[in-house]
Amino acid sequence: MSHAHPLTTQEVAHVARLARLAIPADRLEDLRGELSSVLGHVARLTAIPMEGVEPMTTPFELVNRLDPDEPGPCLDIQDLLRNAPAVEGRCLAVPKVLAEES
Amino acid sequence: MPFRDATELRNAVRSRQVKAVDALEAVLQRALAANPALNAFHEILVDDARAQAQAIDRTIAAGRDPGPMAGIPLAVKDNITTRIGQTTCSSRMLQGYRSPFDATCVERLQAAGAIVMGKTNLDEFAMGSSSERCAWGPVRNPWDPSRVPGGSSGGSAVAAAAALCGVALGSDTGGSIRQPASLCGCVGFKPTYGRVSRWGLVAFGSSLDQVGPLTASVRDAALTYAVMAGADPRDSTTAPTAVQDPLAELDTPVQGLRVGVPRQYLSADNDPRVNATVQASLDRLRGAGATLVEVDLPLTDAGISTYYVIAPAEASSNLARFDGIRYGFRAAARAGQSLDDLYAESRGQGFGPEVQRRIMLGTYVLSAGYYDAYYGRALRVRRRIKDEFDAAFRVCDVIAGPTSPTPAFAMGGLKDPLQMYLCDVYTVNTNIAGIPGISVPVGFAMEGTRRLPIGLHLQAPAMEDARLLRVAAMVERLHPEANARPPLPLA
């Protein structure tokens, strides 16, 4: 973070790929400026002394709670399938995923 | 609405002075008349709501207890799941989505007699401070429709402020209940993290999100919270400790209250009308017997930086579930397309620009080589922010200041994302520390002939929600003139 260098459009395109977001090429430059501006603001955190401070991931440091492993009712399968973009019978339909390898 | 607030409506229904169907009809007619101009609701569920009201009337006619929320029309932010109507998060990604289950908060409120009457618009996936970034069009401020209502719970704030519902539900990750409440002139309450179940709240920042009410009065907020709060086996982050009854001591006088005023809060960067109104409100509290204590929260300004690492990091993980496979938007398939292409096209077309920005920010700060520098560091600042609050609360009962640095701003007025983020400078640290916060209307800024509401922001230590509501009720009693409704109908 101490490196206050602005992002490059190549880095923005790489992050978009990591995030599984198809971003049109003509939007990369705007995004580069916007993300650089936010990261520049965030860089002020480097000025805050942090020696001996433990990270805090959640407001209440609760201990994991185990529930008894008991069968219970499931949601109705038709309720779930009605939201699917593509269905075949009682299954979700997806494009072929093994086509290239086969 | 012929009632001062939802509690009064509830009392009239329970005592058989008015039927639930008639109380509902009055609210529905207002909502239907005002919604084309304000766009508070994505859906007004007229038939479903009437059926629920008839069921309440039957319960009462049969001599059974209809519950503490009997007949109160409930507007639900559209990122909270309901079996009736759609749950879209104001996103093309979830257009037409019908949840197979009710959120715990909705289930508890309905079981207590509340009537789900509609789903309210928000900034897409609750990411924004203006409710302009809604896939179903921007929400408008009822006091001046050329201005924003705030966000992200803008539709719920408009519905609560303009009496288009009895009580509205919102969610607050960095100020999304309190800031729109301030800009619209209603009460907006974010409970302590872990007090209200997040089951059924579409996850944005899981360590920050909390459901809360937007209401016409503090007692309405206390009532709604009392019904919703408490442990839920379906949300392991709900606190197991008992919920203090927030209604029991709502009439406590001001005498002896210690109000902490951080020197950082009345900043010269705020709109001067906000500072003057907040100062006048603090003076009234002192006049009524409170002691004002200056406290120091030097990390106030670091909140936005910390938040815009933690919240996008959590969002990038939470929103990974939207991939166009099991539910939600799927891009049209193209020949030779890989599964990765389908994910990326679906997410590229289904999410709006701000959601994409935040996912990319989160992906960046969590990526190898940057994780420690950004995410690890932000989590350490997070603990220091919490420690700072703990120290301040050793010398005061509540902390007070402005909810928002400005009154409602013009639509399209904040184009730069970072400028929009800075709207939440006084509210994000509440979520970062996990403590409760509430905005109470205390006055207006004049803008030409129009009045723009200003809210006072109060914060209390974790689990002291009942105390916070008590103090909010004190503030409310000291500002009867601020408890006003915007004029309707609107052109």
XYZ file of C-alpha atoms in Angstrom:
593
model
C 0.000 0.000 0.000
C 2.953 2.316 0.631
C 3.432 2.265 -3.130
C 1.001 5.044 -4.076
C 1.286 4.150 -7.756
C -1.958 4.332 -9.687
C -3.294 1.124 -11.201
C -2.559 0.346 -14.834
C -5.350 -0.654 -17.224
C -3.653 -4.062 -17.493
C -4.021 -4.509 -13.719
C -7.677 -3.461 -13.903
C -8.300 -6.005 -16.669
C -6.536 -8.672 -14.582
C -8.667 -7.913 -11.499
C -11.814 -8.053 -13.662
C -10.781 -11.518 -14.844
C -10.130 -12.652 -11.261
C -13.584 -11.323 -10.296
C -15.276 -13.058 -13.266
C -16.569 -9.754 -14.640
C -16.678 -9.167 -18.396
C -15.840 -5.451 -18.646
C -15.933 -3.772 -22.072
C -12.487 -2.450 -23.055
C -13.795 1.127 -23.311
C -14.709 1.117 -19.590
C -11.285 0.049 -18.299
C -9.817 3.551 -18.325
C -12.681 5.044 -16.269
C -12.458 2.155 -13.822
C -8.714 2.628 -13.554
C -9.237 6.250 -12.459
C -12.056 5.435 -10.027
C -10.309 2.497 -8.351
C -7.008 4.414 -8.149
C -8.784 7.310 -6.473
C -10.339 5.055 -3.798
C -7.059 3.175 -3.235
C -5.281 6.525 -2.932
C -7.724 7.519 -0.185
C -7.277 4.150 1.522
C -3.487 4.690 1.540
C -3.902 7.072 4.498
C -4.218 3.960 6.702
C -0.424 3.537 6.440
C 0.023 6.561 8.713
C -1.775 4.877 11.650
C 0.494 3.127 14.181
C -0.365 -0.559 14.331
C 2.287 -2.193 16.541
C 0.870 -4.969 18.659
C -2.698 -4.499 17.380
C -4.500 -7.754 16.566
C -6.743 -7.882 13.487
C -10.492 -7.701 14.215
C -12.514 -9.680 11.685
C -15.929 -9.359 13.336
C -17.454 -7.195 16.107
C -18.022 -10.016 18.575
C -15.359 -12.607 18.783
C -17.804 -15.438 19.155
C -16.675 -19.002 19.490
C -17.901 -21.350 16.774
C -21.215 -22.841 17.744
C -22.036 -26.427 16.816
C -25.635 -27.382 16.149
C -26.863 -30.955 16.561
C -26.752 -32.788 13.224
C -30.443 -33.543 12.876
C -32.486 -33.956 9.691
C -35.006 -31.181 9.067
C -37.394 -30.089 6.340
C -35.864 -28.884 3.047
C -37.083 -26.084 0.847
C -39.497 -27.197 -1.860
C -37.639 -28.177 -5.019
C -40.186 -26.456 -7.287
C -39.730 -23.228 -5.270
C -36.003 -23.456 -5.957
C -36.223 -24.457 -9.622
C -38.640 -21.653 -10.543
C -35.769 -19.171 -10.083
C -33.315 -21.083 -12.267
C -32.398 -19.504 -15.610
C -32.635 -22.902 -17.370
C -34.151 -26.184 -16.203
C -34.435 -29.713 -17.616
C -36.832 -31.862 -15.617
C -35.740 -31.656 -11.991
C -32.237 -30.451 -12.908
C -30.512 -27.131 -13.552
C -29.400 -26.883 -17.184
C -25.909 -25.500 -17.807
C -23.744 -25.202 -20.912
C -21.372 -28.081 -21.659
C -18.330 -27.660 -19.443
C -16.203 -30.525 -20.776
C -16.542 -29.780 -24.491
C -13.015 -28.406 -24.998
C -11.267 -31.185 -23.125
C -13.154 -34.092 -24.728
C -52.370 8.399 7.295
C -54.955 9.180 9.968
C -52.488 8.029 12.642
C -49.534 9.812 14.243
C -47.393 6.684 14.056
C -47.600 2.907 13.748
C -48.040 2.400 17.500
C -51.184 4.542 17.409
C -52.497 2.538 14.421
C -51.744 -0.703 16.252
C -53.546 0.548 19.375
C -56.608 1.478 17.308
C -56.678 -1.935 15.628
C -56.164 -3.882 18.852
C -58.884 -1.932 20.663
C -61.294 -2.435 17.721
C -61.625 1.306 17.018
C -60.628 0.571 13.434
C -60.452 -2.585 11.361
C -57.049 -3.687 10.073
C -58.421 -3.716 6.515
C -59.514 -0.052 6.811
C -56.228 1.087 8.375
C -54.364 -0.748 5.625
C -56.530 0.742 2.886
C -55.742 4.303 4.014
C -52.009 3.549 3.889
C -52.251 1.681 0.558
C -54.094 4.580 -1.085
C -51.382 7.027 0.010
C -48.655 4.695 -1.219
C -50.349 4.078 -4.574
C -50.926 7.814 -5.074
C -47.408 8.931 -4.156
C -45.320 6.121 -5.621
C -45.319 7.237 -9.287
C -43.631 10.496 -8.195
C -41.313 9.087 -5.507
C -40.518 5.509 -6.636
C -40.182 4.327 -3.041
C -41.645 0.915 -3.857
C -40.636 -1.599 -6.495
C -43.860 -3.472 -5.736
C -46.931 -2.593 -3.674
C -48.497 -5.961 -2.816
C -52.127 -4.800 -2.688
C -53.915 -8.164 -2.810
C -51.504 -10.003 -0.512
C -51.640 -7.142 2.006
C -55.472 -7.096 2.003
C -55.564 -10.842 2.633
C -53.187 -10.454 5.606
C -55.308 -7.614 7.033
C -58.467 -9.732 6.746
C -56.707 -12.499 8.673
C -55.836 -10.013 11.467
C -59.468 -8.883 11.645
C -60.622 -12.511 11.861
C -58.158 -13.149 14.708
C -59.508 -10.147 16.597
C -63.145 -11.098 15.894
C -62.427 -14.575 17.279
C -61.191 -12.991 20.515
C -57.574 -14.074 20.026
C -54.506 -11.840 20.558
C -53.447 -10.442 17.151
C -49.938 -9.609 18.430
C -47.953 -6.461 19.284
C -47.624 -5.366 15.617
C -51.316 -5.975 14.829
C -52.322 -4.345 11.564
C -49.091 -2.368 11.016
C -48.377 -2.164 7.251
C -44.740 -3.147 6.767
C -42.563 -1.949 3.867
C -39.614 -4.289 3.354
C -36.345 -3.250 1.721
C -35.950 -5.346 -1.401
C -32.724 -7.005 -0.221
C -34.677 -8.772 2.552
C -36.389 -11.960 1.404
C -40.163 -12.360 1.396
C -42.160 -15.285 0.053
C -44.713 -12.873 -1.370
C -43.606 -10.540 -4.147
C -40.113 -10.406 -5.596
C -36.730 -9.913 -3.901
C -34.560 -8.125 -6.459
C -31.964 -6.100 -4.492
C -32.853 -3.442 -7.119
C -30.564 -5.350 -9.480
C -31.063 -6.711 -12.961
C -29.207 -9.752 -11.585
C -32.278 -10.680 -9.506
C -35.071 -9.355 -11.728
C -38.146 -11.508 -11.093
C -36.489 -13.523 -8.306
C -39.006 -15.050 -5.892
C -37.563 -16.155 -2.579
C -38.531 -19.633 -1.372
C -38.421 -18.391 2.253
C -39.108 -15.383 4.478
C -36.277 -13.614 6.308
C -36.343 -14.234 10.081
C -37.116 -10.556 10.749
C -40.086 -10.650 8.357
C -41.302 -13.955 9.789
C -41.199 -12.594 13.365
C -42.921 -9.319 12.469
C -45.660 -11.111 10.521
C -46.176 -13.564 13.370
C -46.663 -10.488 15.607
C -49.417 -9.158 13.329
C -47.513 -6.929 10.861
C -48.756 -6.866 7.251
C -46.140 -7.064 4.476
C -47.438 -4.424 2.036
C -44.545 -3.878 -0.381
C -40.877 -4.054 -1.305
C -38.849 -0.842 -1.336
C -36.174 0.327 -3.752
C -32.501 0.665 -2.818
C -29.120 1.306 -4.332
C -28.327 -1.959 -6.106
C -27.285 -4.591 -3.526
C -27.339 -1.807 -0.876
C -24.206 -0.200 -2.320
C -24.728 3.541 -2.348
C -25.776 6.643 -0.417
C -28.371 8.163 -2.757
C -30.744 5.422 -4.014
C -30.022 6.667 -7.545
C -28.308 3.411 -8.492
C -31.490 1.365 -8.511
C -32.183 -0.787 -11.569
C -35.855 0.288 -11.358
C -35.113 4.023 -11.485
C -33.996 6.511 -8.815
C -35.946 7.102 -5.581
C -36.889 10.742 -4.882
C -36.871 12.776 -1.677
C -40.440 13.640 -0.590
C -39.364 17.075 0.700
C -37.887 17.996 -2.691
C -38.227 15.459 -5.523
C -35.239 16.988 -7.343
C -33.080 15.697 -4.476
C -31.991 12.248 -3.352
C -33.518 10.476 -0.335
C -30.107 9.130 0.709
C -29.290 5.469 0.627
C -29.094 2.727 0.397
C -32.459 2.232 2.198
C -33.894 5.226 0.305
C -37.244 3.638 -0.565
C -37.807 2.572 3.046
C -36.877 6.051 4.336
C -39.307 7.723 1.911
C -42.073 5.266 2.831
C -41.539 5.877 6.573
C -41.175 9.667 6.296
C -44.144 10.225 3.975
C -46.438 7.742 5.794
C -46.639 5.416 2.803
C -46.374 2.509 5.286
C -46.628 1.926 9.022
C -43.058 0.768 9.592
C -40.259 0.141 7.072
C -37.348 -2.282 7.290
C -33.880 -1.358 6.081
C -30.381 -2.753 6.255
C -27.298 -0.841 7.372
C -23.742 -1.830 6.409
C -22.133 1.624 6.719
C -25.048 4.009 7.322
C -27.722 2.733 4.925
C -30.558 3.075 7.467
C -29.415 6.181 9.342
C -28.268 8.456 6.478
C -31.517 8.179 4.438
C -33.526 8.575 7.679
C -31.643 11.827 8.275
C -32.199 13.078 4.709
C -35.922 12.173 4.691
C -36.844 13.164 8.255
C -37.708 9.880 9.947
C -36.191 7.750 12.697
C -33.630 5.182 11.481
C -32.175 2.625 13.887
C -29.256 0.221 13.332
C -29.128 -2.225 16.242
C -25.959 -3.731 17.721
C -24.334 -6.253 15.362
C -25.724 -9.657 16.295
C -29.003 -8.455 17.825
C -31.200 -8.969 14.740
C -30.896 -12.108 12.628
C -29.383 -11.648 9.162
C -31.088 -14.824 7.895
C -32.829 -13.702 4.712
C -30.892 -10.449 4.384
C -28.983 -10.767 1.102
C -25.381 -10.611 2.325
C -23.208 -7.589 1.429
C -20.641 -7.178 4.238
C -21.345 -10.013 6.621
C -19.376 -8.597 9.571
C -21.059 -5.180 9.151
C -24.662 -5.809 7.958
C -27.575 -5.360 10.325
C -31.350 -5.114 9.775
C -33.244 -2.280 11.467
C -36.436 -0.195 11.348
C -37.190 3.191 9.732
C -40.175 4.753 11.475
C -42.241 7.851 12.246
C -41.369 7.717 15.969
C -38.795 6.319 18.368
C -41.450 4.177 20.068
C -42.246 2.569 16.689
C -38.543 1.764 16.245
C -38.393 0.296 19.769
C -41.519 -1.809 19.180
C -40.271 -3.189 15.856
C -36.821 -3.915 17.273
C -38.301 -5.676 20.331
C -40.233 -8.058 18.057
C -37.305 -8.743 15.659
C -34.358 -8.984 18.047
C -32.925 -12.074 19.678
C -31.012 -15.228 18.924
C -31.830 -17.167 15.754
C -30.550 -20.720 15.228
C -30.257 -19.914 11.491
C -27.758 -17.052 12.062
C -24.818 -18.161 14.199
C -23.698 -14.534 14.633
C -26.805 -13.585 16.626
C -25.973 -12.954 20.286
C -27.332 -15.540 22.721
C -27.888 -12.959 25.500
C -31.428 -11.846 26.435
C -32.853 -8.741 24.743
C -33.604 -5.866 27.128
C -37.136 -4.534 26.686
C -36.612 -1.188 24.924
C -40.186 0.007 25.588
C -40.105 -0.281 29.390
C -38.241 2.943 30.149
C -38.847 4.992 27.027
C -40.177 7.904 29.129
C -37.011 8.276 31.244
C -36.255 11.999 31.798
C -33.019 13.579 30.523
C -31.704 14.425 34.015
C -28.231 12.968 34.618
C -27.546 11.864 31.026
C -23.919 12.223 29.878
C -23.671 13.009 26.156
C -20.261 12.589 24.555
C -19.521 15.078 21.779
C -16.452 14.104 19.746
C -14.410 17.161 18.776
C -14.091 15.612 15.272
C -17.859 15.521 14.561
C -18.783 19.214 14.172
C -16.206 19.585 11.412
C -15.820 22.728 9.300
C -16.284 20.430 6.267
C -19.951 19.890 7.236
C -22.749 22.038 5.834
C -22.954 24.953 8.346
C -26.738 24.429 8.671
C -26.089 20.863 9.839
C -23.603 22.014 12.474
C -25.941 24.789 13.693
C -28.920 22.401 13.964
C -26.908 19.708 15.760
C -25.423 22.305 18.154
C -28.899 23.654 18.906
C -30.076 20.134 19.635
C -27.155 19.526 22.019
C -27.988 22.825 23.742
C -31.567 21.649 24.285
C -30.291 18.427 25.832
C -28.057 20.418 28.184
C -30.966 22.729 29.003
C -33.048 19.678 29.925
C -30.431 18.410 32.382
C -27.864 16.490 30.328
C -24.115 16.997 30.733
C -22.138 17.448 27.519
C -18.718 15.782 27.645
C -16.057 16.419 25.018
C -14.593 13.115 23.812
C -11.848 12.333 21.323
C -12.282 9.977 18.351
C -9.184 10.761 16.250
C -9.811 7.804 13.909
C -13.150 9.234 12.732
C -11.595 10.188 9.395
C -9.928 6.775 9.001
C -13.352 5.107 8.964
C -14.036 5.549 5.245
C -10.607 4.146 4.321
C -11.093 1.167 6.627
C -14.635 0.570 5.437
C -13.737 0.679 1.736
C -11.307 -2.165 2.262
C -13.400 -4.386 4.561
C -16.846 -3.932 2.970
C -15.737 -4.524 -0.666
C -13.598 -7.492 0.462
C -16.629 -9.118 2.071
C -18.880 -8.107 -0.844
C -16.565 -9.628 -3.439
C -16.835 -12.945 -1.594
C -20.568 -12.747 -0.908
C -21.503 -11.740 -4.453
C -19.485 -14.592 -5.959
C -22.676 -16.663 -5.612
C -24.279 -14.722 -8.471
C -22.949 -16.724 -11.391
C -25.992 -17.226 -13.619
C -26.303 -20.934 -12.851
C -28.801 -21.694 -10.081
C -30.782 -18.437 -10.016
C -30.502 -14.881 -11.223
C -29.569 -13.408 -14.566
C -27.795 -15.605 -17.152
C -26.241 -14.038 -20.249
C -27.258 -15.495 -23.610
C -24.982 -18.412 -24.497
C -22.601 -18.023 -27.416
C -21.007 -20.813 -29.438
C -17.664 -21.972 -28.090
C -18.189 -20.210 -24.791
C -16.482 -21.636 -21.703
C -18.187 -21.825 -18.310
C -15.899 -19.014 -17.110
C -17.109 -16.871 -20.018
C -20.701 -17.531 -19.006
C -19.989 -16.445 -15.417
C -18.174 -13.311 -16.549
C -20.790 -12.326 -19.153
C -23.659 -12.924 -16.719
C -21.954 -10.872 -13.989
C -20.805 -8.225 -16.470
C -24.371 -7.673 -17.738
C -26.331 -8.456 -14.554
C -24.472 -6.164 -12.102
C -24.489 -2.368 -12.402
C -21.300 -0.242 -12.422
C -21.082 0.480 -8.672
C -21.501 -3.177 -7.724
C -18.801 -4.073 -10.234
C -16.488 -1.397 -8.820
C -16.870 -2.737 -5.300
C -16.372 -6.351 -6.364
C -13.180 -5.312 -8.158
C -11.944 -3.291 -5.156
C -12.588 -6.289 -2.915
C -10.908 -8.681 -5.320
C -7.884 -6.384 -5.498
C -7.418 -5.922 -1.734
C -7.757 -9.679 -1.158
C -5.420 -10.695 -3.970
C -2.026 -12.267 -3.349
C 0.585 -9.620 -2.640
C -1.922 -7.003 -1.451
C -3.854 -8.910 1.211
C -1.660 -7.903 4.180
C -1.092 -4.362 2.988
C -4.811 -3.627 2.591
C -7.110 -6.151 4.257
C -4.806 -7.096 7.144
C -4.074 -3.454 7.897
C -7.744 -2.432 7.741
C -8.646 -5.149 10.255
C -6.048 -3.733 12.670
C -7.389 -0.204 12.255
C -10.827 -1.720 12.881
C -9.743 -2.852 16.348
C -8.252 0.555 17.111
C -11.543 2.232 16.100
C -13.430 -0.082 18.465
C -10.911 0.615 21.267
C -11.409 4.343 20.725
C -15.179 3.988 21.198
C -14.649 1.842 24.313
C -12.468 4.583 25.828
C -14.992 7.309 24.967
C -17.880 5.362 26.524
C -16.021 5.251 29.847
C -16.911 8.944 30.314
C -20.307 9.211 28.594
C -23.566 7.251 28.092
C -24.066 8.034 24.411
C -22.123 9.800 21.666
C -23.907 12.467 19.600
C -23.234 14.299 16.343
C -24.576 14.769 12.823
C -25.808 11.705 10.928
C -24.822 13.171 7.561
C -22.435 16.037 6.798
C -25.085 17.601 4.518
C -28.853 17.696 4.024
C -30.282 15.962 0.930
C -28.216 16.753 -2.165
C -29.373 17.185 -5.755
C -29.879 14.099 -7.899
C -26.788 13.564 -10.035
C -24.879 15.899 -7.686
C -22.210 13.388 -6.606
C -20.781 11.766 -9.716
C -17.383 10.780 -8.321
C -17.597 7.470 -6.395
C -15.193 8.639 -3.669
C -17.275 11.784 -3.010
C -20.350 9.565 -2.585
C -18.440 7.329 -0.154
C -17.589 10.340 2.031
C -21.337 10.854 2.780
C -20.979 8.092 5.370
C -18.081 9.589 7.332
C -20.110 9.726 10.592
C -21.899 6.397 10.244
C -19.384 3.782 8.997
C -17.465 3.524 12.269
C -20.654 2.389 14.047
C -20.670 -0.711 11.817
C -16.903 -1.148 11.979
C -17.150 -1.303 15.807
C -20.467 -3.222 15.773
C -22.230 -0.773 18.122
C -25.834 0.520 17.790
C -26.674 3.868 16.146
C -29.832 5.848 15.501
C -30.786 8.998 13.575
C -33.547 11.203 15.031
C -35.001 14.243 13.192
C -33.996 17.465 14.971
C -34.591 20.252 12.468
C -34.506 21.524 8.913
C -32.234 23.412 6.544
C -34.109 25.943 4.405
C -33.431 25.662 0.677
C -35.465 28.378 -0.992
C -39.020 27.710 0.175
C -38.335 24.028 0.817
C -37.381 22.405 4.102
C -34.717 19.674 4.124
C -34.595 17.463 7.242
C -31.516 17.104 9.451
C -30.948 14.163 11.805
C -29.010 13.843 15.065
C -26.885 10.678 15.199
C -26.629 8.888 18.547
C -24.370 5.906 19.282
C -24.187 3.683 22.384
C -21.986 0.799 23.552
C -22.632 -2.678 22.133
C -25.790 -4.349 23.518
C -27.028 -1.028 24.968
C -29.777 -0.739 22.349
C -32.431 -0.066 24.991
C -30.345 2.809 26.379
C -29.874 4.228 22.890
C -33.633 4.153 22.243
C -34.287 5.812 25.634
C -31.981 8.686 24.730
C -33.467 8.903 21.217
C -36.902 9.306 22.825
C -35.519 12.154 24.974
C -34.226 13.884 21.847
C -37.546 13.328 20.068
C -39.497 14.947 22.937
C -37.181 17.985 22.822
C -37.883 18.545 19.075
C -41.640 18.368 18.521
C -41.370 20.768 15.553
C -38.967 18.410 13.724
C -41.536 15.618 13.754
C -43.267 16.768 10.545
C -44.524 15.006 7.420
C -43.622 16.122 3.900
C -46.559 17.571 1.938
C -48.535 15.099 -0.249
C -49.695 14.572 -2.965
C -46.682 15.277 -5.105
C -46.609 16.168 -8.753
